[in-house]
Amino acid sequence: MKTFEKYWFLSSFAILFVSGLAFLYLRDFAPRPEDAFSVISSPWQTWMLKLHVLIAPVFIFWTGWISITHTVTKLKRRAKRGKGTGLINIGLLFVAIMSGYVVQVITNELGLIITSNIHLYVSSICFLFVLVHQVVSKKKSKEK
């Protein structure tokens, strides 16, 4: 993978992950305002959600780009290094992206809770697996 691809993929993923965690914190854990009629706990909650939704297409673009330039190339060459964590990442990314889209359009309250929890947990695991993939791939390349 080229340096600029890795940079843009990991940068957009980091911004996406941090904005998602910030939104979660502000929505569920931040101190509630004294205004009983307020639906948000902080003015930053709206901005974190907007940042999260706006950076998502950038991340999805780089995910697709890397799928072509990195993933497909590695699979065609039958590369062994990082294959396990890479394949897990593909599945996790698919679920995270699809649940992110569903969260935006679902109207059923129970469905929204279930889908947003799937999005939260799978995305968090995915972020960790991307980091693990980086470490595993680097270690194995240093061994050779």
PDB file of N, CA and C in Angstrom, residues 45-133:
ATOM      1  N   GLN A  45     -22.714  18.276  20.477  1.00  0.00           N
ATOM      2  CA  GLN A  45     -23.288  16.996  20.038  1.00  0.00           C
ATOM      3  C   GLN A  45     -23.686  17.060  18.568  1.00  0.00           C
ATOM      4  N   THR A  46     -24.343  18.110  18.160  1.00  0.00           N
ATOM      5  CA  THR A  46     -24.762  18.274  16.768  1.00  0.00           C
ATOM      6  C   THR A  46     -23.556  18.339  15.843  1.00  0.00           C
ATOM      7  N   TRP A  47     -22.511  19.073  16.251  1.00  0.00           N
ATOM      8  CA  TRP A  47     -21.317  19.219  15.413  1.00  0.00           C
ATOM      9  C   TRP A  47     -20.571  17.905  15.268  1.00  0.00           C
ATOM     10  N   MET A  48     -20.520  17.106  16.323  1.00  0.00           N
ATOM     11  CA  MET A  48     -19.837  15.811  16.231  1.00  0.00           C
ATOM     12  C   MET A  48     -20.586  14.866  15.299  1.00  0.00           C
ATOM     13  N   LEU A  49     -21.909  14.898  15.355  1.00  0.00           N
ATOM     14  CA  LEU A  49     -22.692  14.067  14.445  1.00  0.00           C
ATOM     15  C   LEU A  49     -22.501  14.523  13.001  1.00  0.00           C
ATOM     16  N   LYS A  50     -22.507  15.835  12.778  1.00  0.00           N
ATOM     17  CA  LYS A  50     -22.297  16.350  11.420  1.00  0.00           C
ATOM     18  C   LYS A  50     -20.918  15.971  10.898  1.00  0.00           C
ATOM     19  N   LEU A  51     -19.889  16.122  11.726  1.00  0.00           N
ATOM     20  CA  LEU A  51     -18.534  15.738  11.319  1.00  0.00           C
ATOM     21  C   LEU A  51     -18.486  14.251  10.990  1.00  0.00           C
ATOM     22  N   HIS A  52     -19.114  13.446  11.826  1.00  0.00           N
ATOM     23  CA  HIS A  52     -19.128  11.992  11.627  1.00  0.00           C
ATOM     24  C   HIS A  52     -19.789  11.631  10.291  1.00  0.00           C
ATOM     25  N   VAL A  53     -20.928  12.242  10.022  1.00  0.00           N
ATOM     26  CA  VAL A  53     -21.665  11.944   8.797  1.00  0.00           C
ATOM     27  C   VAL A  53     -20.933  12.497   7.567  1.00  0.00           C
ATOM     28  N   LEU A  54     -20.262  13.634   7.702  1.00  0.00           N
ATOM     29  CA  LEU A  54     -19.557  14.228   6.561  1.00  0.00           C
ATOM     30  C   LEU A  54     -18.244  13.516   6.236  1.00  0.00           C
ATOM     31  N   ILE A  55     -17.563  12.979   7.239  1.00  0.00           N
ATOM     32  CA  ILE A  55     -16.287  12.305   6.979  1.00  0.00           C
ATOM     33  C   ILE A  55     -16.516  10.853   6.517  1.00  0.00           C
ATOM     34  N   ALA A  56     -17.692  10.307   6.785  1.00  0.00           N
ATOM     35  CA  ALA A  56     -17.979   8.917   6.408  1.00  0.00           C
ATOM     36  C   ALA A  56     -17.804   8.653   4.911  1.00  0.00           C
ATOM     37  N   PRO A  57     -18.318   9.498   4.008  1.00  0.00           N
ATOM     38  CA  PRO A  57     -18.096   9.228   2.579  1.00  0.00           C
ATOM     39  C   PRO A  57     -16.615   9.275   2.183  1.00  0.00           C
ATOM     40  N   VAL A  58     -15.842  10.137   2.832  1.00  0.00           N
ATOM     41  CA  VAL A  58     -14.399  10.191   2.561  1.00  0.00           C
ATOM     42  C   VAL A  58     -13.762   8.869   2.965  1.00  0.00           C
ATOM     43  N   PHE A  59     -14.130   8.383   4.131  1.00  0.00           N
ATOM     44  CA  PHE A  59     -13.617   7.094   4.603  1.00  0.00           C
ATOM     45  C   PHE A  59     -14.055   5.955   3.679  1.00  0.00           C
ATOM     46  N   ILE A  60     -15.303   5.964   3.265  1.00  0.00           N
ATOM     47  CA  ILE A  60     -15.808   4.908   2.389  1.00  0.00           C
ATOM     48  C   ILE A  60     -15.096   4.957   1.038  1.00  0.00           C
ATOM     49  N   PHE A  61     -14.815   6.161   0.538  1.00  0.00           N
ATOM     50  CA  PHE A  61     -14.050   6.288  -0.702  1.00  0.00           C
ATOM     51  C   PHE A  61     -12.684   5.621  -0.549  1.00  0.00           C
ATOM     52  N   TRP A  62     -11.968   5.938   0.526  1.00  0.00           N
ATOM     53  CA  TRP A  62     -10.632   5.365   0.717  1.00  0.00           C
ATOM     54  C   TRP A  62     -10.686   3.874   1.009  1.00  0.00           C
ATOM     55  N   THR A  63     -11.769   3.416   1.621  1.00  0.00           N
ATOM     56  CA  THR A  63     -11.940   1.975   1.823  1.00  0.00           C
ATOM     57  C   THR A  63     -12.066   1.285   0.472  1.00  0.00           C
ATOM     58  N   GLY A  64     -12.857   1.861  -0.425  1.00  0.00           N
ATOM     59  CA  GLY A  64     -12.988   1.302  -1.773  1.00  0.00           C
ATOM     60  C   GLY A  64     -11.689   1.363  -2.546  1.00  0.00           C
ATOM     61  N   TRP A  65     -10.984   2.470  -2.428  1.00  0.00           N
ATOM     62  CA  TRP A  65      -9.700   2.641  -3.121  1.00  0.00           C
ATOM     63  C   TRP A  65      -8.716   1.567  -2.667  1.00  0.00           C
ATOM     64  N   ILE A  66      -8.635   1.377  -1.361  1.00  0.00           N
ATOM     65  CA  ILE A  66      -7.701   0.388  -0.817  1.00  0.00           C
ATOM     66  C   ILE A  66      -8.149  -1.025  -1.157  1.00  0.00           C
ATOM     67  N   SER A  67      -9.454  -1.221  -1.262  1.00  0.00           N
ATOM     68  CA  SER A  67      -9.950  -2.543  -1.670  1.00  0.00           C
ATOM     69  C   SER A  67      -9.409  -2.921  -3.039  1.00  0.00           C
ATOM     70  N   ILE A  68      -9.309  -1.942  -3.923  1.00  0.00           N
ATOM     71  CA  ILE A  68      -8.809  -2.199  -5.278  1.00  0.00           C
ATOM     72  C   ILE A  68      -7.286  -2.299  -5.297  1.00  0.00           C
ATOM     73  N   THR A  69      -6.621  -1.289  -4.710  1.00  0.00           N
ATOM     74  CA  THR A  69      -5.160  -1.219  -4.840  1.00  0.00           C
ATOM     75  C   THR A  69      -4.411  -2.133  -3.880  1.00  0.00           C
ATOM     76  N   HIS A  70      -5.013  -2.458  -2.766  1.00  0.00           N
ATOM     77  CA  HIS A  70      -4.301  -3.233  -1.748  1.00  0.00           C
ATOM     78  C   HIS A  70      -4.890  -4.633  -1.580  1.00  0.00           C
ATOM     79  N   THR A  71      -6.163  -4.687  -1.256  1.00  0.00           N
ATOM     80  CA  THR A  71      -6.795  -5.960  -0.912  1.00  0.00           C
ATOM     81  C   THR A  71      -6.840  -6.915  -2.101  1.00  0.00           C
ATOM     82  N   VAL A  72      -7.361  -6.465  -3.214  1.00  0.00           N
ATOM     83  CA  VAL A  72      -7.476  -7.326  -4.393  1.00  0.00           C
ATOM     84  C   VAL A  72      -6.093  -7.769  -4.872  1.00  0.00           C
ATOM     85  N   THR A  73      -5.142  -6.838  -4.864  1.00  0.00           N
ATOM     86  CA  THR A  73      -3.777  -7.176  -5.275  1.00  0.00           C
ATOM     87  C   THR A  73      -3.183  -8.252  -4.381  1.00  0.00           C
ATOM     88  N   LYS A  74      -3.357  -8.098  -3.075  1.00  0.00           N
ATOM     89  CA  LYS A  74      -2.825  -9.091  -2.127  1.00  0.00           C
ATOM     90  C   LYS A  74      -3.506 -10.445  -2.309  1.00  0.00           C
ATOM     91  N   LEU A  75      -4.808 -10.445  -2.531  1.00  0.00           N
ATOM     92  CA  LEU A  75      -5.520 -11.711  -2.721  1.00  0.00           C
ATOM     93  C   LEU A  75      -5.098 -12.399  -4.015  1.00  0.00           C
ATOM     94  N   LYS A  76      -4.893 -11.623  -5.084  1.00  0.00           N
ATOM     95  CA  LYS A  76      -4.439 -12.207  -6.356  1.00  0.00           C
ATOM     96  C   LYS A  76      -3.049 -12.823  -6.225  1.00  0.00           C
ATOM     97  N   ARG A  77      -2.202 -12.177  -5.458  1.00  0.00           N
ATOM     98  CA  ARG A  77      -0.836 -12.683  -5.257  1.00  0.00           C
ATOM     99  C   ARG A  77      -0.767 -13.788  -4.207  1.00  0.00           C
ATOM    100  N   ARG A  78      -1.898 -14.053  -3.575  1.00  0.00           N
ATOM    101  CA  ARG A  78      -1.993 -15.061  -2.508  1.00  0.00           C
ATOM    102  C   ARG A  78      -1.010 -14.766  -1.370  1.00  0.00           C
ATOM    103  N   ALA A  79      -0.933 -13.501  -1.021  1.00  0.00           N
ATOM    104  CA  ALA A  79      -0.039 -13.072   0.055  1.00  0.00           C
ATOM    105  C   ALA A  79      -0.526 -13.633   1.388  1.00  0.00           C
ATOM    106  N   LYS A  80       0.391 -14.045   2.205  1.00  0.00           N
ATOM    107  CA  LYS A  80       0.051 -14.623   3.512  1.00  0.00           C
ATOM    108  C   LYS A  80       0.079 -13.571   4.619  1.00  0.00           C
ATOM    109  N   ARG A  81       0.985 -12.595   4.475  1.00  0.00           N
ATOM    110  CA  ARG A  81       1.198 -11.601   5.525  1.00  0.00           C
ATOM    111  C   ARG A  81      -0.046 -10.754   5.734  1.00  0.00           C
ATOM    112  N   GLY A  82      -0.612 -10.785   6.949  1.00  0.00           N
ATOM    113  CA  GLY A  82      -1.771  -9.974   7.302  1.00  0.00           C
ATOM    114  C   GLY A  82      -3.078 -10.427   6.691  1.00  0.00           C
ATOM    115  N   LYS A  83      -3.095 -11.602   6.082  1.00  0.00           N
ATOM    116  CA  LYS A  83      -4.306 -12.051   5.378  1.00  0.00           C
ATOM    117  C   LYS A  83      -5.476 -12.264   6.340  1.00  0.00           C
ATOM    118  N   GLY A  84      -5.206 -12.877   7.484  1.00  0.00           N
ATOM    119  CA  GLY A  84      -6.278 -13.159   8.442  1.00  0.00           C
ATOM    120  C   GLY A  84      -6.936 -11.891   8.964  1.00  0.00           C
ATOM    121  N   THR A  85      -6.110 -10.970   9.443  1.00  0.00           N
ATOM    122  CA  THR A  85      -6.673  -9.732   9.974  1.00  0.00           C
ATOM    123  C   THR A  85      -7.281  -8.884   8.849  1.00  0.00           C
ATOM    124  N   GLY A  86      -6.715  -8.970   7.667  1.00  0.00           N
ATOM    125  CA  GLY A  86      -7.271  -8.236   6.531  1.00  0.00           C
ATOM    126  C   GLY A  86      -8.656  -8.727   6.162  1.00  0.00           C
ATOM    127  N   LEU A  87      -8.834 -10.036   6.107  1.00  0.00           N
ATOM    128  CA  LEU A  87     -10.152 -10.594   5.765  1.00  0.00           C
ATOM    129  C   LEU A  87     -11.182 -10.285   6.851  1.00  0.00           C
ATOM    130  N   ILE A  88     -10.750 -10.325   8.105  1.00  0.00           N
ATOM    131  CA  ILE A  88     -11.658  -9.948   9.195  1.00  0.00           C
ATOM    132  C   ILE A  88     -12.065  -8.485   9.035  1.00  0.00           C
ATOM    133  N   ASN A  89     -11.097  -7.636   8.679  1.00  0.00           N
ATOM    134  CA  ASN A  89     -11.395  -6.213   8.475  1.00  0.00           C
ATOM    135  C   ASN A  89     -12.426  -6.002   7.377  1.00  0.00           C
ATOM    136  N   ILE A  90     -12.335  -6.767   6.310  1.00  0.00           N
ATOM    137  CA  ILE A  90     -13.294  -6.628   5.214  1.00  0.00           C
ATOM    138  C   ILE A  90     -14.716  -6.870   5.720  1.00  0.00           C
ATOM    139  N   GLY A  91     -14.898  -7.938   6.452  1.00  0.00           N
ATOM    140  CA  GLY A  91     -16.220  -8.254   6.999  1.00  0.00           C
ATOM    141  C   GLY A  91     -16.706  -7.211   7.991  1.00  0.00           C
ATOM    142  N   LEU A  92     -15.816  -6.798   8.889  1.00  0.00           N
ATOM    143  CA  LEU A  92     -16.197  -5.798   9.886  1.00  0.00           C
ATOM    144  C   LEU A  92     -16.519  -4.452   9.233  1.00  0.00           C
ATOM    145  N   LEU A  93     -15.706  -4.047   8.266  1.00  0.00           N
ATOM    146  CA  LEU A  93     -15.963  -2.783   7.568  1.00  0.00           C
ATOM    147  C   LEU A  93     -17.308  -2.813   6.848  1.00  0.00           C
ATOM    148  N   PHE A  94     -17.624  -3.934   6.227  1.00  0.00           N
ATOM    149  CA  PHE A  94     -18.901  -4.055   5.535  1.00  0.00           C
ATOM    150  C   PHE A  94     -20.064  -3.858   6.510  1.00  0.00           C
ATOM    151  N   VAL A  95     -20.018  -4.547   7.641  1.00  0.00           N
ATOM    152  CA  VAL A  95     -21.099  -4.429   8.630  1.00  0.00           C
ATOM    153  C   VAL A  95     -21.157  -3.014   9.204  1.00  0.00           C
ATOM    154  N   ALA A  96     -19.994  -2.427   9.499  1.00  0.00           N
ATOM    155  CA  ALA A  96     -19.960  -1.069  10.065  1.00  0.00           C
ATOM    156  C   ALA A  96     -20.544  -0.049   9.084  1.00  0.00           C
ATOM    157  N   ILE A  97     -20.154  -0.146   7.824  1.00  0.00           N
ATOM    158  CA  ILE A  97     -20.652   0.804   6.824  1.00  0.00           C
ATOM    159  C   ILE A  97     -22.151   0.622   6.596  1.00  0.00           C
ATOM    160  N   MET A  98     -22.595  -0.608   6.438  1.00  0.00           N
ATOM    161  CA  MET A  98     -24.018  -0.842   6.188  1.00  0.00           C
ATOM    162  C   MET A  98     -24.881  -0.433   7.385  1.00  0.00           C
ATOM    163  N   SER A  99     -24.432  -0.728   8.593  1.00  0.00           N
ATOM    164  CA  SER A  99     -25.210  -0.331   9.768  1.00  0.00           C
ATOM    165  C   SER A  99     -25.222   1.193   9.920  1.00  0.00           C
ATOM    166  N   GLY A 100     -24.145   1.860   9.491  1.00  0.00           N
ATOM    167  CA  GLY A 100     -24.121   3.321   9.512  1.00  0.00           C
ATOM    168  C   GLY A 100     -25.168   3.920   8.595  1.00  0.00           C
ATOM    169  N   TYR A 101     -25.353   3.299   7.437  1.00  0.00           N
ATOM    170  CA  TYR A 101     -26.405   3.766   6.526  1.00  0.00           C
ATOM    171  C   TYR A 101     -27.787   3.480   7.101  1.00  0.00           C
ATOM    172  N   VAL A 102     -27.984   2.309   7.646  1.00  0.00           N
ATOM    173  CA  VAL A 102     -29.297   1.931   8.175  1.00  0.00           C
ATOM    174  C   VAL A 102     -29.689   2.827   9.347  1.00  0.00           C
ATOM    175  N   VAL A 103     -28.728   3.192  10.200  1.00  0.00           N
ATOM    176  CA  VAL A 103     -29.009   4.065  11.345  1.00  0.00           C
ATOM    177  C   VAL A 103     -29.630   5.380  10.887  1.00  0.00           C
ATOM    178  N   GLN A 104     -29.222   5.870   9.739  1.00  0.00           N
ATOM    179  CA  GLN A 104     -29.717   7.165   9.254  1.00  0.00           C
ATOM    180  C   GLN A 104     -31.137   7.112   8.718  1.00  0.00           C
ATOM    181  N   VAL A 105     -31.617   5.939   8.344  1.00  0.00           N
ATOM    182  CA  VAL A 105     -32.932   5.875   7.703  1.00  0.00           C
ATOM    183  C   VAL A 105     -33.969   5.083   8.487  1.00  0.00           C
ATOM    184  N   ILE A 106     -33.564   4.393   9.521  1.00  0.00           N
ATOM    185  CA  ILE A 106     -34.511   3.558  10.262  1.00  0.00           C
ATOM    186  C   ILE A 106     -35.418   4.441  11.126  1.00  0.00           C
ATOM    187  N   THR A 107     -36.676   4.068  11.234  1.00  0.00           N
ATOM    188  CA  THR A 107     -37.628   4.871  11.997  1.00  0.00           C
ATOM    189  C   THR A 107     -38.151   4.158  13.238  1.00  0.00           C
ATOM    190  N   ASN A 108     -38.071   2.858  13.274  1.00  0.00           N
ATOM    191  CA  ASN A 108     -38.513   2.088  14.423  1.00  0.00           C
ATOM    192  C   ASN A 108     -37.539   2.289  15.578  1.00  0.00           C
ATOM    193  N   GLU A 109     -38.050   2.648  16.767  1.00  0.00           N
ATOM    194  CA  GLU A 109     -37.174   2.971  17.897  1.00  0.00           C
ATOM    195  C   GLU A 109     -36.332   1.773  18.339  1.00  0.00           C
ATOM    196  N   LEU A 110     -36.925   0.602  18.455  1.00  0.00           N
ATOM    197  CA  LEU A 110     -36.166  -0.590  18.842  1.00  0.00           C
ATOM    198  C   LEU A 110     -35.142  -0.941  17.766  1.00  0.00           C
ATOM    199  N   GLY A 111     -35.543  -0.864  16.523  1.00  0.00           N
ATOM    200  CA  GLY A 111     -34.619  -1.125  15.427  1.00  0.00           C
ATOM    201  C   GLY A 111     -33.446  -0.155  15.420  1.00  0.00           C
ATOM    202  N   LEU A 112     -33.736   1.105  15.738  1.00  0.00           N
ATOM    203  CA  LEU A 112     -32.687   2.118  15.803  1.00  0.00           C
ATOM    204  C   LEU A 112     -31.694   1.812  16.928  1.00  0.00           C
ATOM    205  N   ILE A 113     -32.205   1.405  18.070  1.00  0.00           N
ATOM    206  CA  ILE A 113     -31.324   1.057  19.197  1.00  0.00           C
ATOM    207  C   ILE A 113     -30.444  -0.132  18.828  1.00  0.00           C
ATOM    208  N   ILE A 114     -31.041  -1.156  18.259  1.00  0.00           N
ATOM    209  CA  ILE A 114     -30.281  -2.362  17.883  1.00  0.00           C
ATOM    210  C   ILE A 114     -29.243  -2.025  16.814  1.00  0.00           C
ATOM    211  N   THR A 115     -29.657  -1.309  15.783  1.00  0.00           N
ATOM    212  CA  THR A 115     -28.744  -0.979  14.689  1.00  0.00           C
ATOM    213  C   THR A 115     -27.617  -0.068  15.150  1.00  0.00           C
ATOM    214  N   SER A 116     -27.944   0.925  15.987  1.00  0.00           N
ATOM    215  CA  SER A 116     -26.884   1.825  16.462  1.00  0.00           C
ATOM    216  C   SER A 116     -25.913   1.096  17.376  1.00  0.00           C
ATOM    217  N   ASN A 117     -26.393   0.134  18.153  1.00  0.00           N
ATOM    218  CA  ASN A 117     -25.477  -0.669  18.975  1.00  0.00           C
ATOM    219  C   ASN A 117     -24.595  -1.562  18.111  1.00  0.00           C
ATOM    220  N   ILE A 118     -25.171  -2.155  17.082  1.00  0.00           N
ATOM    221  CA  ILE A 118     -24.360  -2.950  16.146  1.00  0.00           C
ATOM    222  C   ILE A 118     -23.299  -2.051  15.523  1.00  0.00           C
ATOM    223  N   HIS A 119     -23.705  -0.865  15.073  1.00  0.00           N
ATOM    224  CA  HIS A 119     -22.767   0.078  14.454  1.00  0.00           C
ATOM    225  C   HIS A 119     -21.643   0.460  15.430  1.00  0.00           C
ATOM    226  N   LEU A 120     -22.020   0.760  16.652  1.00  0.00           N
ATOM    227  CA  LEU A 120     -21.037   1.162  17.660  1.00  0.00           C
ATOM    228  C   LEU A 120     -20.030   0.052  17.932  1.00  0.00           C
ATOM    229  N   TYR A 121     -20.512  -1.144  18.238  1.00  0.00           N
ATOM    230  CA  TYR A 121     -19.613  -2.224  18.643  1.00  0.00           C
ATOM    231  C   TYR A 121     -18.780  -2.755  17.475  1.00  0.00           C
ATOM    232  N   VAL A 122     -19.411  -2.942  16.335  1.00  0.00           N
ATOM    233  CA  VAL A 122     -18.667  -3.456  15.183  1.00  0.00           C
ATOM    234  C   VAL A 122     -17.635  -2.427  14.720  1.00  0.00           C
ATOM    235  N   SER A 123     -18.005  -1.154  14.710  1.00  0.00           N
ATOM    236  CA  SER A 123     -17.062  -0.112  14.298  1.00  0.00           C
ATOM    237  C   SER A 123     -15.873  -0.030  15.257  1.00  0.00           C
ATOM    238  N   SER A 124     -16.130  -0.167  16.536  1.00  0.00           N
ATOM    239  CA  SER A 124     -15.040  -0.134  17.529  1.00  0.00           C
ATOM    240  C   SER A 124     -14.109  -1.324  17.349  1.00  0.00           C
ATOM    241  N   ILE A 125     -14.679  -2.498  17.176  1.00  0.00           N
ATOM    242  CA  ILE A 125     -13.864  -3.692  16.947  1.00  0.00           C
ATOM    243  C   ILE A 125     -13.087  -3.549  15.645  1.00  0.00           C
ATOM    244  N   CYS A 126     -13.736  -3.014  14.634  1.00  0.00           N
ATOM    245  CA  CYS A 126     -13.096  -2.801  13.333  1.00  0.00           C
ATOM    246  C   CYS A 126     -11.907  -1.858  13.457  1.00  0.00           C
ATOM    247  N   PHE A 127     -12.073  -0.767  14.191  1.00  0.00           N
ATOM    248  CA  PHE A 127     -10.976   0.182  14.380  1.00  0.00           C
ATOM    249  C   PHE A 127      -9.789  -0.514  15.046  1.00  0.00           C
ATOM    250  N   LEU A 128     -10.070  -1.315  16.060  1.00  0.00           N
ATOM    251  CA  LEU A 128      -8.989  -2.050  16.737  1.00  0.00           C
ATOM    252  C   LEU A 128      -8.330  -3.050  15.790  1.00  0.00           C
ATOM    253  N   PHE A 129      -9.128  -3.733  14.986  1.00  0.00           N
ATOM    254  CA  PHE A 129      -8.569  -4.721  14.049  1.00  0.00           C
ATOM    255  C   PHE A 129      -7.735  -4.065  12.954  1.00  0.00           C
ATOM    256  N   VAL A 130      -8.098  -2.848  12.545  1.00  0.00           N
ATOM    257  CA  VAL A 130      -7.272  -2.139  11.567  1.00  0.00           C
ATOM    258  C   VAL A 130      -5.899  -1.854  12.177  1.00  0.00           C
ATOM    259  N   LEU A 131      -5.886  -1.447  13.447  1.00  0.00           N
ATOM    260  CA  LEU A 131      -4.609  -1.208  14.123  1.00  0.00           C
ATOM    261  C   LEU A 131      -3.826  -2.512  14.281  1.00  0.00           C
ATOM    262  N   VAL A 132      -4.511  -3.589  14.652  1.00  0.00           N
ATOM    263  CA  VAL A 132      -3.853  -4.899  14.772  1.00  0.00           C
ATOM    264  C   VAL A 132      -3.293  -5.318  13.420  1.00  0.00           C
ATOM    265  N   HIS A 133      -4.044  -5.095  12.355  1.00  0.00           N
ATOM    266  CA  HIS A 133      -3.593  -5.437  11.011  1.00  0.00           C
ATOM    267  C   HIS A 133      -2.302  -4.690  10.665  1.00  0.00           C
TER     268      HIS A 133
END
